[in-house]
Amino acid sequence: LVLTGLTWIALKPKPPNKVVLNGADSGGGFVDPALPPAAAEELRWCWDALRTSTACGAVAVFYRGRRVMQAGMVPKSALKSGGLSAEDAPVLGDICNRCMTT
């Protein structure tokens, strides 16, 4: 009986902690204009699905070492021109660079 009770306790999922992100909302975000329209639409749909069904506050998609999409909260300094543009690509850290090489 005790082991059954411990199993029930272990199976109860813990709710995630929501963190308030620092920065500014990127508005519509950035999608690389060089992408085919269908791919751009798919990325926008993915962001909409993520932000409405999860606690996700930001997303960036890199393909072959290049940022093709970024949306959600970004550092205020990234919104120099009022919105994200191709020139506002974030500087990638070691972890991100390592992930893209594997």
Coordinates of N, CA and C in Angstrom, one line a residue:
L1 N 0.8 -1.2 0.0 CA 0.0 0.0 0.0 C 0.9 1.3 0.0
V2 N 1.9 1.2 0.8 CA 2.8 2.4 0.8 C 3.5 2.6 -0.5
L3 N 3.9 1.5 -1.2 CA 4.6 1.6 -2.5 C 3.6 2.2 -3.5
T4 N 2.3 1.8 -3.5 CA 1.3 2.3 -4.4 C 1.1 3.8 -4.2
G5 N 1.1 4.2 -2.9 CA 1.0 5.7 -2.6 C 2.2 6.4 -3.1
L6 N 3.4 5.9 -3.0 CA 4.6 6.6 -3.5 C 4.5 6.7 -5.0
T7 N 4.0 5.6 -5.7 CA 3.9 5.7 -7.1 C 3.0 6.8 -7.6
W8 N 1.8 6.9 -6.9 CA 0.9 8.0 -7.2 C 1.5 9.4 -7.0
I9 N 2.3 9.5 -6.0 CA 2.9 10.8 -5.7 C 3.9 11.1 -6.9
A10 N 4.7 10.1 -7.3 CA 5.7 10.3 -8.3 C 5.1 10.6 -9.7
L11 N 3.9 10.2 -9.9 CA 3.2 10.3 -11.2 C 2.5 11.7 -11.4
K12 N 2.4 12.4 -10.3 CA 1.7 13.7 -10.4 C 2.6 14.7 -11.0
P13 N 2.3 15.2 -12.1 CA 3.2 16.2 -12.7 C 3.2 17.5 -12.0
K14 N 4.3 18.2 -11.9 CA 4.4 19.4 -11.2 C 4.2 20.5 -12.3
P15 N 3.4 21.5 -11.9 CA 3.2 22.6 -12.9 C 4.4 23.4 -13.1
P16 N 4.7 23.8 -14.3 CA 5.9 24.6 -14.6 C 5.9 25.9 -14.0
N17 N 7.0 26.5 -13.6 CA 7.1 27.8 -13.1 C 7.1 28.8 -14.3
K18 N 6.3 29.8 -14.3 CA 6.2 30.7 -15.3 C 7.2 31.9 -15.0
V19 N 8.0 32.3 -15.9 CA 9.0 33.4 -15.6 C 8.6 34.6 -16.5
V20 N 8.6 35.8 -15.9 CA 8.4 37.0 -16.6 C 9.6 37.3 -17.4
L21 N 9.5 37.4 -18.7 CA 10.7 37.7 -19.5 C 11.0 39.2 -19.6
N22 N 12.2 39.6 -19.5 CA 12.6 40.9 -19.7 C 12.8 41.2 -21.2
G23 N 12.4 42.4 -21.6 CA 12.5 42.8 -23.0 C 11.3 43.4 -23.5
A24 N 11.1 43.3 -24.8 CA 10.0 43.9 -25.5 C 9.4 42.9 -26.5
D25 N 8.1 43.0 -26.7 CA 7.5 42.1 -27.6 C 7.9 42.5 -29.0
S26 N 8.2 41.5 -29.8 CA 8.7 41.8 -31.2 C 7.6 42.1 -32.2
G27 N 6.4 42.1 -31.7 CA 5.3 42.4 -32.6 C 5.0 41.1 -33.5
G28 N 5.1 41.3 -34.7 CA 4.9 40.2 -35.6 C 6.1 39.3 -35.8
G29 N 7.2 39.7 -35.2 CA 8.4 38.9 -35.3 C 9.1 39.1 -36.6
F30 N 10.0 38.2 -36.9 CA 10.8 38.3 -38.1 C 10.8 36.9 -38.8
V31 N 10.5 36.9 -40.0 CA 10.5 35.7 -40.9 C 11.4 36.1 -42.1
D32 N 12.4 35.4 -42.4 CA 13.3 35.7 -43.5 C 12.5 35.8 -44.8
P33 N 12.6 37.0 -45.4 CA 11.9 37.2 -46.7 C 12.3 36.3 -47.8
A34 N 13.5 35.7 -47.7 CA 14.0 34.8 -48.7 C 13.3 33.4 -48.7
L35 N 12.6 33.2 -47.6 CA 11.9 31.9 -47.5 C 10.7 31.8 -48.5
P36 N 10.4 30.6 -49.0 CA 9.2 30.5 -49.8 C 8.0 30.8 -49.0
P37 N 6.9 31.4 -49.6 CA 5.7 31.8 -48.8 C 5.1 30.7 -48.0
A38 N 5.1 29.5 -48.5 CA 4.6 28.4 -47.7 C 5.4 28.1 -46.4
A39 N 6.7 28.2 -46.5 CA 7.5 27.9 -45.4 C 7.3 29.1 -44.3
A40 N 7.3 30.3 -44.8 CA 7.0 31.4 -43.9 C 5.7 31.3 -43.2
E41 N 4.7 30.9 -43.9 CA 3.4 30.7 -43.3 C 3.4 29.6 -42.3
E42 N 4.1 28.5 -42.5 CA 4.2 27.4 -41.6 C 4.9 27.9 -40.3
L43 N 6.0 28.7 -40.4 CA 6.7 29.2 -39.3 C 5.8 30.1 -38.4
R44 N 5.1 30.9 -39.1 CA 4.1 31.8 -38.4 C 3.1 31.0 -37.6
W45 N 2.6 30.0 -38.3 CA 1.6 29.1 -37.7 C 2.2 28.4 -36.4
C46 N 3.4 27.9 -36.6 CA 4.1 27.2 -35.4 C 4.2 28.2 -34.3
W47 N 4.6 29.4 -34.5 CA 4.7 30.4 -33.4 C 3.4 30.7 -32.8
D48 N 2.4 30.8 -33.6 CA 1.0 31.0 -33.0 C 0.6 29.9 -32.2
A49 N 0.8 28.6 -32.6 CA 0.4 27.4 -31.9 C 1.2 27.4 -30.6
L50 N 2.5 27.6 -30.6 CA 3.4 27.6 -29.4 C 2.9 28.6 -28.4
R51 N 2.7 29.8 -28.8 CA 2.4 30.9 -27.8 C 1.0 30.7 -27.2
T52 N 0.1 30.1 -28.0 CA -1.3 30.0 -27.4 C -1.5 28.7 -26.6
S53 N -0.7 27.7 -26.9 CA -0.9 26.4 -26.2 C 0.1 26.1 -25.1
T54 N 1.1 26.9 -25.0 CA 2.2 26.7 -24.0 C 2.5 28.0 -23.3
A55 N 3.5 27.9 -22.4 CA 4.0 29.1 -21.7 C 5.2 29.7 -22.5
C56 N 5.4 29.3 -23.7 CA 6.5 29.8 -24.5 C 6.4 31.3 -24.7
G57 N 7.5 32.0 -24.4 CA 7.5 33.5 -24.6 C 8.3 34.0 -25.7
A58 N 9.1 33.1 -26.3 CA 10.0 33.5 -27.4 C 10.4 32.3 -28.2
V59 N 10.7 32.5 -29.5 CA 11.2 31.4 -30.3 C 12.2 32.0 -31.3
A60 N 13.2 31.2 -31.6 CA 14.1 31.6 -32.7 C 14.4 30.3 -33.5
V61 N 14.3 30.4 -34.8 CA 14.6 29.2 -35.6 C 15.8 29.5 -36.5
F62 N 16.8 28.6 -36.4 CA 18.0 28.7 -37.2 C 18.1 27.6 -38.2
Y63 N 18.4 27.8 -39.4 CA 18.6 26.8 -40.4 C 19.9 27.0 -41.1
R64 N 20.8 26.0 -41.1 CA 22.1 26.1 -41.7 C 22.8 27.3 -41.3
G65 N 22.8 27.6 -39.9 CA 23.6 28.7 -39.4 C 23.0 30.1 -39.6
R66 N 21.8 30.1 -40.1 CA 21.1 31.4 -40.4 C 19.8 31.5 -39.7
R67 N 19.5 32.7 -39.1 CA 18.2 32.9 -38.5 C 17.1 33.0 -39.6
V68 N 16.1 32.2 -39.5 CA 15.0 32.3 -40.5 C 13.7 32.8 -39.9
M69 N 13.7 32.7 -38.5 CA 12.5 33.2 -37.9 C 12.8 33.5 -36.4
Q70 N 12.2 34.6 -35.9 CA 12.3 35.0 -34.5 C 11.0 35.7 -34.1
A71 N 10.5 35.3 -33.0 CA 9.2 36.0 -32.5 C 9.1 35.9 -31.0
G72 N 8.3 36.8 -30.5 CA 8.1 36.8 -29.1 C 8.9 37.9 -28.4
M73 N 9.3 37.7 -27.2 CA 10.1 38.6 -26.4 C 11.5 38.7 -26.9
V74 N 12.1 39.9 -27.1 CA 13.4 40.0 -27.5 C 14.0 41.2 -26.7
P75 N 15.4 41.2 -26.6 CA 16.0 42.4 -25.9 C 15.5 43.7 -26.5
K76 N 15.3 44.7 -25.7 CA 14.9 46.0 -26.2 C 15.8 46.5 -27.2
S77 N 17.1 46.2 -27.1 CA 18.1 46.7 -28.0 C 17.9 46.2 -29.4
A78 N 17.2 45.0 -29.5 CA 17.0 44.4 -30.9 C 15.9 45.1 -31.7
L79 N 15.2 46.0 -31.1 CA 14.1 46.7 -31.8 C 14.5 48.1 -32.1
K80 N 15.7 48.3 -32.6 CA 16.2 49.7 -33.0 C 15.3 50.3 -34.0
S81 N 14.9 49.6 -35.0 CA 14.2 50.2 -36.1 C 12.7 50.1 -35.9
G82 N 12.2 49.7 -34.7 CA 10.8 49.6 -34.5 C 10.3 48.1 -34.6
G83 N 11.1 47.3 -35.2 CA 10.7 45.9 -35.4 C 11.9 45.1 -35.8
L84 N 11.8 43.8 -35.7 CA 13.0 42.9 -36.1 C 13.2 43.0 -37.6
S85 N 14.5 43.0 -37.9 CA 14.9 42.9 -39.3 C 16.0 42.0 -39.5
A86 N 16.4 41.8 -40.7 CA 17.6 40.9 -41.0 C 18.8 41.3 -40.3
E87 N 19.0 42.6 -40.1 CA 20.2 43.1 -39.4 C 20.2 42.9 -37.9
D88 N 19.0 42.6 -37.3 CA 18.9 42.5 -35.9 C 19.1 41.1 -35.4
A89 N 19.8 40.2 -36.2 CA 20.0 38.8 -35.8 C 20.8 38.8 -34.5
P90 N 20.3 37.9 -33.5 CA 21.0 37.8 -32.3 C 22.4 37.2 -32.4
V91 N 23.3 37.5 -31.5 CA 24.6 36.9 -31.5 C 24.5 35.5 -30.8
L92 N 25.0 34.5 -31.5 CA 24.8 33.1 -31.0 C 25.9 32.8 -30.0
G93 N 25.5 32.1 -29.0 CA 26.5 31.7 -28.0 C 27.0 30.3 -28.3
D94 N 27.9 29.8 -27.4 CA 28.6 28.5 -27.6 C 27.6 27.4 -27.7
I95 N 26.6 27.4 -26.8 CA 25.6 26.3 -26.8 C 24.9 26.2 -28.1
C96 N 24.4 27.3 -28.6 CA 23.6 27.3 -29.9 C 24.5 26.8 -31.0
N97 N 25.7 27.4 -31.1 CA 26.7 27.0 -32.1 C 27.0 25.5 -32.1
R98 N 27.2 24.9 -30.9 CA 27.4 23.5 -30.7 C 26.2 22.7 -31.2
C99 N 25.0 23.1 -30.9 CA 23.8 22.4 -31.3 C 23.7 22.3 -32.8
M100 N 24.0 23.4 -33.5 CA 23.9 23.5 -34.9 C 25.0 22.6 -35.6
T101 N 26.0 22.3 -34.9 CA 27.1 21.4 -35.6 C 26.8 19.9 -35.4
T102 N 25.9 19.6 -34.5 CA 25.6 18.1 -34.3 C 24.5 17.7 -35.1

